[in-house]
Coordinates of C-alpha atoms in Angstrom, one line a residue:
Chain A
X247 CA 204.6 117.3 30.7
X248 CA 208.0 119.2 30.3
X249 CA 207.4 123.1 29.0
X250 CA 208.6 122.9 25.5
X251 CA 206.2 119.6 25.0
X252 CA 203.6 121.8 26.1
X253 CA 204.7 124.7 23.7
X254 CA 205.0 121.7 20.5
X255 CA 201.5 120.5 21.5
X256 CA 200.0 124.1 21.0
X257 CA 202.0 125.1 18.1
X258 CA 200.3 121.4 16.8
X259 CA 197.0 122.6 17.4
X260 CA 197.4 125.3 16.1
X261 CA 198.6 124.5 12.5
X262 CA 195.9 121.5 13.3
X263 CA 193.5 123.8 14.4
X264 CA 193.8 127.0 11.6
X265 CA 194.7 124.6 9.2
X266 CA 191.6 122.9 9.3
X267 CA 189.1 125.6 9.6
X268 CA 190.7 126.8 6.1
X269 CA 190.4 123.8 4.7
X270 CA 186.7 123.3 6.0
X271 CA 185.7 127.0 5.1
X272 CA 187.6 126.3 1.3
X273 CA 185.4 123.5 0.7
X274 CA 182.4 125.2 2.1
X275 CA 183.2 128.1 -0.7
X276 CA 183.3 125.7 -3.4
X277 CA 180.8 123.7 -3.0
X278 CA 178.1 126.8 -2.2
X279 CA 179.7 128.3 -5.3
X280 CA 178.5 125.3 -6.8
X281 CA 175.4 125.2 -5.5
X282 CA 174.4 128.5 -6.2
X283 CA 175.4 128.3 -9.7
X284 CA 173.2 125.4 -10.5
X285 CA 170.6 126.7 -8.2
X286 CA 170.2 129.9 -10.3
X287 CA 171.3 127.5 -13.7
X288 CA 167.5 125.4 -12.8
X289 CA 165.6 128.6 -11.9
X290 CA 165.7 130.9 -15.1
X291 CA 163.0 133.2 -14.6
X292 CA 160.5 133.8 -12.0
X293 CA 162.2 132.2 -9.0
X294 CA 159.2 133.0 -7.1
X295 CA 156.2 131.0 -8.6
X296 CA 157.0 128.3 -6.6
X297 CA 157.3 129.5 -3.7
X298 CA 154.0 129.1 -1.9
X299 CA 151.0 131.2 -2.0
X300 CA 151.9 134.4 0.1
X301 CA 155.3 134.9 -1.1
X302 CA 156.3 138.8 -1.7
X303 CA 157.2 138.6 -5.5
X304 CA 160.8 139.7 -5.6
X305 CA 163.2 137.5 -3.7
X306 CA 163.7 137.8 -0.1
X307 CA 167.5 139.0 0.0
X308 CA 169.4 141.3 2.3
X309 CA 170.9 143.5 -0.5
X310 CA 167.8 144.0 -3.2
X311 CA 165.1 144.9 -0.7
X312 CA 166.6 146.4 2.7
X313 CA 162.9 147.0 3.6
X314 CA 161.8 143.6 3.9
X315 CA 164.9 142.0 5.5
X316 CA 164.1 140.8 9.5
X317 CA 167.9 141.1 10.1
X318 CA 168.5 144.4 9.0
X319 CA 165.5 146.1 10.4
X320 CA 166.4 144.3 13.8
X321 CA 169.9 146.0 13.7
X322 CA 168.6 149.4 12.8
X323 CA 166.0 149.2 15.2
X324 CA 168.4 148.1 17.7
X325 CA 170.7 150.7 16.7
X326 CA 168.1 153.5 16.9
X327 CA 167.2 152.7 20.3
X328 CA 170.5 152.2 21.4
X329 CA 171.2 156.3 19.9
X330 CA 168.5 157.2 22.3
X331 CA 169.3 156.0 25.1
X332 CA 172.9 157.5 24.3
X333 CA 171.4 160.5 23.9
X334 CA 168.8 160.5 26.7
X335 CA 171.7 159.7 29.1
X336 CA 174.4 162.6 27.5
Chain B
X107 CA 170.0 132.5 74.8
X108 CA 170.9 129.1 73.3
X109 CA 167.9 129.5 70.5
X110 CA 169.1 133.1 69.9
X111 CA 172.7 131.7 69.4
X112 CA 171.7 129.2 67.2
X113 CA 170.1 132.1 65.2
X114 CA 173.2 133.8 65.1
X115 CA 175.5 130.9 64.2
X116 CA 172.6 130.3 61.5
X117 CA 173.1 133.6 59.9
X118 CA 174.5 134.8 56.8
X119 CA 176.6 137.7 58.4
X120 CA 178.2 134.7 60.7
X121 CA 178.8 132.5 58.2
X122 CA 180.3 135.3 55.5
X123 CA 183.6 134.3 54.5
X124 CA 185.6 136.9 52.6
X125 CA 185.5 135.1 49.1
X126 CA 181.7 135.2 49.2
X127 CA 181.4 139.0 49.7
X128 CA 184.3 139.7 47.2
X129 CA 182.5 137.3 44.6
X130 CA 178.9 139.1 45.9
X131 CA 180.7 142.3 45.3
X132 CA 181.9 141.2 41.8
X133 CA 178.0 139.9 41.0
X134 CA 176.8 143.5 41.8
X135 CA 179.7 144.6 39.5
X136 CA 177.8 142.5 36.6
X137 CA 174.4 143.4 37.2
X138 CA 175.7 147.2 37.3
X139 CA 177.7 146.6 34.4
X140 CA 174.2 145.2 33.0
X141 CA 171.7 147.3 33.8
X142 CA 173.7 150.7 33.6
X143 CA 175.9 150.4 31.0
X144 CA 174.0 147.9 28.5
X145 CA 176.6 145.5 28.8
X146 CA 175.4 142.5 26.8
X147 CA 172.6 142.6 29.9
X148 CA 170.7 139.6 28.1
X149 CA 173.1 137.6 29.5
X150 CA 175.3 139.2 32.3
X151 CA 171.6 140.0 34.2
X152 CA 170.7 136.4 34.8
X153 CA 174.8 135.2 35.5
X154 CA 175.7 138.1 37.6
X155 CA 172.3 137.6 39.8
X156 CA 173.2 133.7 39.9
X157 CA 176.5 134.8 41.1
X158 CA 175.2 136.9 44.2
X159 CA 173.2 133.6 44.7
X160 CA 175.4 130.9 44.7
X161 CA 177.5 133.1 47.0
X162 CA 174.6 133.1 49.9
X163 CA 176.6 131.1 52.6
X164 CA 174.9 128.2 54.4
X165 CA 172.4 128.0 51.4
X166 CA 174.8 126.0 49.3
X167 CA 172.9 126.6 46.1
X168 CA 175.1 126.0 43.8
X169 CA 176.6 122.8 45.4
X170 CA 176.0 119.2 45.4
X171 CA 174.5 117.4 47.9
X172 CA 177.6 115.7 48.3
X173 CA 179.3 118.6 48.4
X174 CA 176.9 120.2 50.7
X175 CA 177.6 117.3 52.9
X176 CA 180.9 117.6 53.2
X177 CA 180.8 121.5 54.2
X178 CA 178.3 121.4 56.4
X179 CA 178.0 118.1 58.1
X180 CA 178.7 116.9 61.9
X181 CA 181.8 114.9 62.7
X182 CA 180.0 111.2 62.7
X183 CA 178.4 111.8 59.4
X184 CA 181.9 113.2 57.8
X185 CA 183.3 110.0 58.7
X186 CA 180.3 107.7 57.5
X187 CA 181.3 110.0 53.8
X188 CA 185.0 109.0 54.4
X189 CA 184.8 105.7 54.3
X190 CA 182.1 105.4 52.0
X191 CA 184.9 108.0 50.0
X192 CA 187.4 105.9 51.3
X193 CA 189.4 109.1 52.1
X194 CA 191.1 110.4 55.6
X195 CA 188.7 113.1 57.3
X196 CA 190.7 115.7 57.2
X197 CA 189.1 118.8 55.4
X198 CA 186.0 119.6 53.7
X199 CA 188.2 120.1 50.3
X200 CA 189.6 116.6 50.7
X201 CA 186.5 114.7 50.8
X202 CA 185.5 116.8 47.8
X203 CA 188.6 116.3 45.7
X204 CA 188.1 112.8 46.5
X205 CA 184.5 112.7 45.5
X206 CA 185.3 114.1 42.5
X207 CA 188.1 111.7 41.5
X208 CA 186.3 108.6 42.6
X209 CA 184.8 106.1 40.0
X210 CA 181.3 106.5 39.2
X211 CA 180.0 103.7 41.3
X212 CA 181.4 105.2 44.8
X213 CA 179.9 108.5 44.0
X214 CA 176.5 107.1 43.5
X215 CA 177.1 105.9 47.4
X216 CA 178.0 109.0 48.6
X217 CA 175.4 111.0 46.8
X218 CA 172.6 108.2 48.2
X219 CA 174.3 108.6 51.6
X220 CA 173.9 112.6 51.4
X221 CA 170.4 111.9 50.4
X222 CA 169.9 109.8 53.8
X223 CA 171.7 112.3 55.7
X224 CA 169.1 114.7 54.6
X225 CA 170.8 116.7 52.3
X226 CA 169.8 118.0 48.4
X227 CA 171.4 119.3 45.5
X228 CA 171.1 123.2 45.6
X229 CA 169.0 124.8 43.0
X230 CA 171.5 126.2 40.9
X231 CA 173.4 123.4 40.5
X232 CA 170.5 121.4 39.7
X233 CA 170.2 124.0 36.7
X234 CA 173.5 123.8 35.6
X235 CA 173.6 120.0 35.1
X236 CA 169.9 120.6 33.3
X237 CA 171.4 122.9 31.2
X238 CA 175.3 123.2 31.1
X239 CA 177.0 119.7 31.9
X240 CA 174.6 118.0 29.7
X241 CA 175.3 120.5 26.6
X242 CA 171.5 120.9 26.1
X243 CA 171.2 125.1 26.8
X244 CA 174.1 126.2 24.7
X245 CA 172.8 123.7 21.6
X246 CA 169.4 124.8 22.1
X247 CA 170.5 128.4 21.7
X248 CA 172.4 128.0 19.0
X249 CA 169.5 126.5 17.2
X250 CA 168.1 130.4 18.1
X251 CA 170.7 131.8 16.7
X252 CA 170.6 129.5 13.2
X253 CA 167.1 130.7 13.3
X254 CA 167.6 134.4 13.5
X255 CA 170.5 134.1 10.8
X256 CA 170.2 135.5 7.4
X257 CA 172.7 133.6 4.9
X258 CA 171.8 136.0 2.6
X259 CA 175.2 138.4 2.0
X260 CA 177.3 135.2 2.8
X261 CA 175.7 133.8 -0.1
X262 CA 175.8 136.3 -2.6
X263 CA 179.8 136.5 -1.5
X264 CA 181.1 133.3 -0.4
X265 CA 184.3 134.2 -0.5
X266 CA 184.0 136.3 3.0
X267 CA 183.8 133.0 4.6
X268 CA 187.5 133.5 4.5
X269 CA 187.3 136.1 6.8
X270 CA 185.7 134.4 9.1
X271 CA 188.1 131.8 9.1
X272 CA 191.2 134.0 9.3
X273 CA 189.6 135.8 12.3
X274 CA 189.6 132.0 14.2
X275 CA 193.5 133.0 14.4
X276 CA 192.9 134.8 17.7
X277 CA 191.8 131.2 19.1
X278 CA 194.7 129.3 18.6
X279 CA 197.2 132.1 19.4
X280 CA 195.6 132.3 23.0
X281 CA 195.6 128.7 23.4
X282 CA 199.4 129.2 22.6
X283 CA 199.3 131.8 24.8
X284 CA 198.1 130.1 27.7
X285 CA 200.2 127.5 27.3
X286 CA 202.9 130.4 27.5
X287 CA 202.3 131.1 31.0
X288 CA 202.6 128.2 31.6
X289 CA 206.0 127.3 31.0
X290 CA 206.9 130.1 32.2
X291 CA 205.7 129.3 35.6
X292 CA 203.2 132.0 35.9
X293 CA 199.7 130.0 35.6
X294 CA 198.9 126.3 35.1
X295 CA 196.8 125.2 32.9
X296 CA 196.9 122.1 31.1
X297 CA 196.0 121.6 26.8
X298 CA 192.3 121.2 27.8
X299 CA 192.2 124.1 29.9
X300 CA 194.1 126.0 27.8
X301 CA 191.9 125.0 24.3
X302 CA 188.7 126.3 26.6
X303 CA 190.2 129.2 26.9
X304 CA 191.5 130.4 23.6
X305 CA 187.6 129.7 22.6
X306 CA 186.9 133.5 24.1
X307 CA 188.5 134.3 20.8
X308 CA 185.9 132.9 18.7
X309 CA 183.8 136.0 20.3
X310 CA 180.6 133.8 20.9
X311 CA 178.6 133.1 24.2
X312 CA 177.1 129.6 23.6
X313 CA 180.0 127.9 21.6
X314 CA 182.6 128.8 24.5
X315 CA 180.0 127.8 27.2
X316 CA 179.8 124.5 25.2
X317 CA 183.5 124.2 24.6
X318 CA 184.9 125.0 28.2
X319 CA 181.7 122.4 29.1
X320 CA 183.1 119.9 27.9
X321 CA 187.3 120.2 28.1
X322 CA 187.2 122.7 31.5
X323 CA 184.2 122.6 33.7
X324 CA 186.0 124.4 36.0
X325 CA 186.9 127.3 34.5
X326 CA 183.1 127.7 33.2
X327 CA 182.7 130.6 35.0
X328 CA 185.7 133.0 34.4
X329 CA 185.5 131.7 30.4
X330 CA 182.0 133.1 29.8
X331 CA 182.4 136.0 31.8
X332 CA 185.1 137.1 30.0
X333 CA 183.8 136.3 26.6
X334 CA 180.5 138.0 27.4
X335 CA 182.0 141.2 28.7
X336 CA 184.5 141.9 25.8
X337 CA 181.6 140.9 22.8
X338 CA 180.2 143.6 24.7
X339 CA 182.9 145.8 24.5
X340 CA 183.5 145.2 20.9
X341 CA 182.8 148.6 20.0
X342 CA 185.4 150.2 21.8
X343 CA 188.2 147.2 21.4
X344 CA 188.1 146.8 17.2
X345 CA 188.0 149.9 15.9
X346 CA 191.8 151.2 17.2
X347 CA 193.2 148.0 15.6
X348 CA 191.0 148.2 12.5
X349 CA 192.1 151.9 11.8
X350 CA 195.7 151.0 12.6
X351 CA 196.4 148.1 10.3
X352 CA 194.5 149.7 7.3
X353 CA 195.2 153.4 5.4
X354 CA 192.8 155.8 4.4
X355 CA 192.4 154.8 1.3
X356 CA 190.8 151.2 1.9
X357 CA 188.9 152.3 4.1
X358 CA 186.9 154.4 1.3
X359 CA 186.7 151.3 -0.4
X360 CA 182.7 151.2 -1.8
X361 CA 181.9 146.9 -2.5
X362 CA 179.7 146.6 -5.8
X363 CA 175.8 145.9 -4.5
X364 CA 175.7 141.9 -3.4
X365 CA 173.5 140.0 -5.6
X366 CA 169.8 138.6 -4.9
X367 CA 170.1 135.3 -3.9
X368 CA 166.9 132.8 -4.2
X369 CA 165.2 131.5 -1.3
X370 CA 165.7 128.1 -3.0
X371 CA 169.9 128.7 -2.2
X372 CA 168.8 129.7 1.7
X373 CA 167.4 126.5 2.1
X374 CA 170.2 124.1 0.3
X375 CA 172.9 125.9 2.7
X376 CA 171.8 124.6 5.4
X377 CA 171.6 121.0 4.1
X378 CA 175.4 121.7 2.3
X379 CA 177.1 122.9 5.7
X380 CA 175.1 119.8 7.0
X381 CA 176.5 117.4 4.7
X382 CA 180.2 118.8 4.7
X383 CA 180.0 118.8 8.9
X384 CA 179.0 115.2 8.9
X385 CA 181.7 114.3 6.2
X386 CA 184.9 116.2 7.7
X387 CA 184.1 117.1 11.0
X388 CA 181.6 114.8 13.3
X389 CA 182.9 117.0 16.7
X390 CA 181.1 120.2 15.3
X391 CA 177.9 118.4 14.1
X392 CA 176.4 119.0 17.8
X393 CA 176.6 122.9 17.2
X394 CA 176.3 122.9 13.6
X395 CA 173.7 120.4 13.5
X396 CA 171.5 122.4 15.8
X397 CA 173.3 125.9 13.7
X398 CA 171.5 124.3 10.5
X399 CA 168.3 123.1 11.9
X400 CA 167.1 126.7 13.4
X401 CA 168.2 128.0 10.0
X402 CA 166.3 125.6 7.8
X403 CA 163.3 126.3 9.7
X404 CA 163.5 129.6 9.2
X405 CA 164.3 129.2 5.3
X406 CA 162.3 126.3 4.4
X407 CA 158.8 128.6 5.4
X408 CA 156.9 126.1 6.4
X409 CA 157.1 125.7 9.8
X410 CA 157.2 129.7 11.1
X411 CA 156.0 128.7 13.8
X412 CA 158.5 126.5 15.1
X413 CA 161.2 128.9 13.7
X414 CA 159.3 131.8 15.9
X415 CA 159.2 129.9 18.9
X416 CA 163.2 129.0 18.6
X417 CA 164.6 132.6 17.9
X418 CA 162.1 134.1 20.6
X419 CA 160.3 132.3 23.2
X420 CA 162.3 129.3 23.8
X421 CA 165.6 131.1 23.5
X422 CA 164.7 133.3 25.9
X423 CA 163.8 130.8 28.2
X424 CA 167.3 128.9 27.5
X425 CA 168.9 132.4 28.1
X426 CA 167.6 132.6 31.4
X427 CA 168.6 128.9 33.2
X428 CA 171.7 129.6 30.8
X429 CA 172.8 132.4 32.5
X430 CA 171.5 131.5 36.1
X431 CA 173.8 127.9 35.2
X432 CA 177.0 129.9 34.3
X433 CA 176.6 132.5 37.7
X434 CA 176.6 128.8 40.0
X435 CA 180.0 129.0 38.3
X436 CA 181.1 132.1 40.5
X437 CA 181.6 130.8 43.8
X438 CA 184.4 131.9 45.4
X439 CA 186.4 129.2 45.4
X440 CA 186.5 128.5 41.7
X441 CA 186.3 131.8 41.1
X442 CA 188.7 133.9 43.3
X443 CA 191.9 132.5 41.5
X444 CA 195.1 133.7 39.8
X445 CA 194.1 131.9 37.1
X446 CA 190.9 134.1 36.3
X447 CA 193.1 137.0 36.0
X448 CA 194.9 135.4 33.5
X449 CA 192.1 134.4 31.1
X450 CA 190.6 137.4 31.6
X451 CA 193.8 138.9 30.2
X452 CA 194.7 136.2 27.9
X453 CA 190.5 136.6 26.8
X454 CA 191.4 140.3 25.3
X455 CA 194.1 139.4 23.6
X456 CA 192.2 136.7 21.7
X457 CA 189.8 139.2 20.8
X458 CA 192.3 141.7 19.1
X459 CA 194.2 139.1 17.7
X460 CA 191.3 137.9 15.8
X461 CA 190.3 141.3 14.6
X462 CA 193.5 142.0 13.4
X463 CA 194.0 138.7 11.4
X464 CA 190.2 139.1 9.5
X465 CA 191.6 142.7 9.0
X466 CA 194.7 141.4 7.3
X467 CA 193.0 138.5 5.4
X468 CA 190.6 141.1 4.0
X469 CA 193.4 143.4 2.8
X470 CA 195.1 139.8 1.3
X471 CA 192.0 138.8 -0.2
X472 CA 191.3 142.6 -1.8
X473 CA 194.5 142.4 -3.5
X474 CA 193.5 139.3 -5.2
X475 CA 189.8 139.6 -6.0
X476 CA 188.0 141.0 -9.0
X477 CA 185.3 142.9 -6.4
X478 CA 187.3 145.1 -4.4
X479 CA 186.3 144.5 -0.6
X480 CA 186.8 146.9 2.4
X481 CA 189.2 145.8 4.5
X482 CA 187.1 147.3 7.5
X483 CA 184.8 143.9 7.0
X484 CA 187.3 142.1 7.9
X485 CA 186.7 142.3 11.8
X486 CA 183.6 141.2 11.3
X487 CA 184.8 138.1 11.0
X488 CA 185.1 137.4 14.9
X489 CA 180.9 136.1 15.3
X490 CA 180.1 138.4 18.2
X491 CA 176.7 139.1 15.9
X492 CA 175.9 141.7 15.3
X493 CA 177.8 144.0 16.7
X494 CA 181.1 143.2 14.9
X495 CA 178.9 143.9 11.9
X496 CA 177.8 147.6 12.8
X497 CA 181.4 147.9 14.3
X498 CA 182.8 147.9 10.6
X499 CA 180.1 150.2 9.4
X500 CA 180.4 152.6 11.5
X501 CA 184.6 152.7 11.1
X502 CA 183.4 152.6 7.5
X503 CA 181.1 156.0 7.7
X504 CA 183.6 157.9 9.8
X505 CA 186.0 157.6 6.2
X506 CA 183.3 157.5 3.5
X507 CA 179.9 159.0 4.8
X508 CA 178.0 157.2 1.7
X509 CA 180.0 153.8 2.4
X510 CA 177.4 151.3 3.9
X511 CA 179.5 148.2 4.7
X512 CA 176.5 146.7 7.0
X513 CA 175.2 144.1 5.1
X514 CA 178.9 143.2 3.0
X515 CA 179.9 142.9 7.2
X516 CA 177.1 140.4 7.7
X517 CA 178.5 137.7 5.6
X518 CA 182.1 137.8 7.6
X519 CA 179.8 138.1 10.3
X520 CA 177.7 134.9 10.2
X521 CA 181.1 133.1 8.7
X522 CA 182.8 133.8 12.3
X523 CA 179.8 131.9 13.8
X524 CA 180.7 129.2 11.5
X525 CA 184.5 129.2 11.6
X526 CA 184.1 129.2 15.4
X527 CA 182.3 126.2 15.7
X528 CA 184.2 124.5 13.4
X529 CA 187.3 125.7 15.5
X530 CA 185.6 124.3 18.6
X531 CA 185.1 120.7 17.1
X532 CA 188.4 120.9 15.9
X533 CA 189.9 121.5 19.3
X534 CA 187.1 119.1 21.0
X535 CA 188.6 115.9 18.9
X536 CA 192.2 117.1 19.4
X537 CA 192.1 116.9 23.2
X538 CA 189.3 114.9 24.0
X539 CA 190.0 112.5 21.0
X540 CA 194.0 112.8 20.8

């Protein structure tokens, strides 16, 4: 393969390439929009009842209860321990 | 005297060559980079000990028995493999080269007649066809990591999954890149090699592991070195290009609180990514098939116990034949190579060139939004998770001490994983498919 074929076939995947992942990630965006407006459109009030039996009673989100959130708490405990072994070895 | 010879010519120290102390050299390198300096040591513990391993001479662990055959055996049995091969005996590396190009049928022969000639596939390349060559580990772990994903901030601000998809930029310039020097006459790789290569960018372990897999066994090694050691120096790569390419101002930039989002949304993602992968894209469904599974078990709460076991015990256990796979990957002849100097080179430059486009696509995407968003959450959009995350909080401290960007980061964060995968199918169809 001569050099500037080389050069076309990665400019192609790249307008291939970034042009799909847009339009993938678009559609993705639309239709959770979608989703999560008639998700929260079917589930007026308490969107906990049916949950199961030992559910906490608010929702389990990231931003409106930090405390109870497995991903947070595993970065700040990561981060903590991470600050003292910086500070352990300084 | 002759048994004390034969000792001696058995011995490691007689048999070093200088590419397997420099690669043993370069595995100590790892496991100090590891152990001492924290260095993503999860991974590079396991690959750089498999890399002092498969550089043991005479053990051959990280060869076929074919391959051992051909390195190690007597003159008659050499040419028994050549003309099973139906290649000249000239050199070890022929008979390999020819092994390798030969139809499937004559390699079955040889590998029976290195079997009768006494000779086994070494351990770690037993592991890496287990794990590696037959995609299993690098699935399996991404199931893990579906399972220890939170949806959560993505799904109360979908829009970030922009982010994530501008930050795929990085990929595709280094594949250009790569294909650069190679015009130019400095390196030669070909499109797949190349595509394997700008997957670094996408700043995450298993997805690269399973790209390069699949398009450029050979470069395995070198590709997840690389994009292990620079996620692990994320912290000190993003933030000069983060400060650079925004102003003071954004960076105080507070983002309203995100929205509670039902644990009835967390388990219809899942099934909607599902869907849309299997509609569009059947070359990502392998990663985010297995991406959606681990994080439907985690949603659905119903089976913790699977979900448990998949983001701790048996990822761990992946990790470990994962890592041990990759380091069969550094022996010095596929690893000592011009080439390796380039993608560890071309590897950086993926990663800043993906920081800087979510960085920009933030900025373009403030402009035009209702919420404002803090441009600094844009470099969260290359995966490496989390650390890409805490990367843009902490940039976003150092200009507003009461400016948490953490969780608004997460959803970029956990986009990147996505926009990488879908990056990855889109490059597997365009070279393997055409």
């Amino acid at each position: 393969m001569s050099s500037a074929d080389l050069m076309g076939e990665g400019l192609n995947l790249m307008l291939f390439g970034m042009g799909f992942v847009f339009v993938f990630l678009t559609m993705l965006v639309i239709v959770t929009s979608f989703m999560s407006r008639i998700v929260q459109a079917t589930q007026p009030e308490q969107p906990q009842t049916t949950g199961g039996n030992n559910m906490p009673a608010t929702p389990i989100t990231g931003a409106a209860d930090p405390a109870s959130d497995p991903v947070l708490l595993g970065i700040i405990g990561d981060a903590i321990k991470q600050h003292r072994i910086k500070q352990g070895r300084s | 005297m002759d048994k004390l010879l034969s000792l001696w010519y058995g011995s490691g120290i007689y048999n070093l060559t200088f590419g397997q102390t420099t690669m043993i050299v370069i595995g100590f390198l790892l496991l100090y980079l590891a152990i001492r300096r924290n260095f993503e040591p999860l991974l590079l513990v396991p690959i750089g000990f498999g890399g002092i391993v498969a550089n043991i001479p005479e053990a051959g662990l990280a060869y076929s028995a074919v391959e051992q055959m051909a390195n190690m055996a007597s003159n008659a049995q050499l040419a028994e493999l050549a003309s099973v091969l139906g290649a000249p005996v000239e050199s070890a590396k022929q008979l390999i080269t020819a092994y390798h190009n030969a139809p499937s049928a004559v390699q079955a022969a040889a590998e029976h007649l290195a079997a009768d000639s006494g000779y086994n596939n070494g351990m770690l390349y037993q592991f890496y066809n287990v794990a590696i060559a037959s995609g299993v580990a690098p699935l399996v772990i991404f199931m893990g990591v579906g399972a220890m994903t939170d949806f959560g901030p993505l799904l109360a601000n979908p829009k970030t999954l922009f982010l994530g998809a501008a930050a795929q930029f990085g990929i595709f310039t280094t594949v250009i890149g790569a294909l650069a020097l190679t015009s130019f006459g400095l390196m030669d790789f070909s499109v797949a090699q190349a595509a394997a290569i700008g997957i670094i960018g996408g700043a995450d372990g298993p997805t690269a592991i399973y790209v390069s897999s699949m398009l450029a066994p050979e470069l395995l090694g070198a590709i997840a070195v690389a994009a292990y050691s620079y996620m692990a120096l994320v912290p000190l790569i993003q933030p000069p290009i983060m400060r650079a390419l925004t102003t003071e101002q954004e960076r105080q930039i507070e983002m309203s609180q995100l929205r509670p989002v039902s644990q009835r949304e967390k388990i219809i993602f899942p099934l909607v990514l599902l869907v849309l992968v299997a509609l569009l894209l059947p070359d990502a469904a392998p990663l985010l098939g297995m991406f959606c599974f681990g994080n439907l078990m985690r949603e659905c709460g119903v089976v913790d116990r699977l979900s448990d076991t998949a983001q701790n015990a048996l990822i761990n256990t992946v990790t470990i034949f994962l890592g041990l796979s990759v380091g069969s990957k550094l022996v010095a002849d596929k690893f000592l190579q011009a080439e390796t100097l380039g993608i560890l080179a071309l590897g950086i430059v993926a990663f800043c060139v993906g920081t800087a486009a979510g960085v920009l696509m933030a900025k373009l995407l403030n402009r035009f939004s209702s919420t404002p968003i803090n441009p600094l959450i844009g470099s969260a959009g290359v995966s490496a998770v989390p650390m890409a995350a805490r990367v843009s909080n902490k940039v976003g401290l150092e200009a507003n001490p009461h400016n948490f960007l953490l969780m608004h980061a997460m959803g970029p964060n956990v986009a990147g994983v996505i926009g990488s995968a879908v990056a990855a199918g889109v490059m597997i169809k365009y070279v393997t498919g055409g």
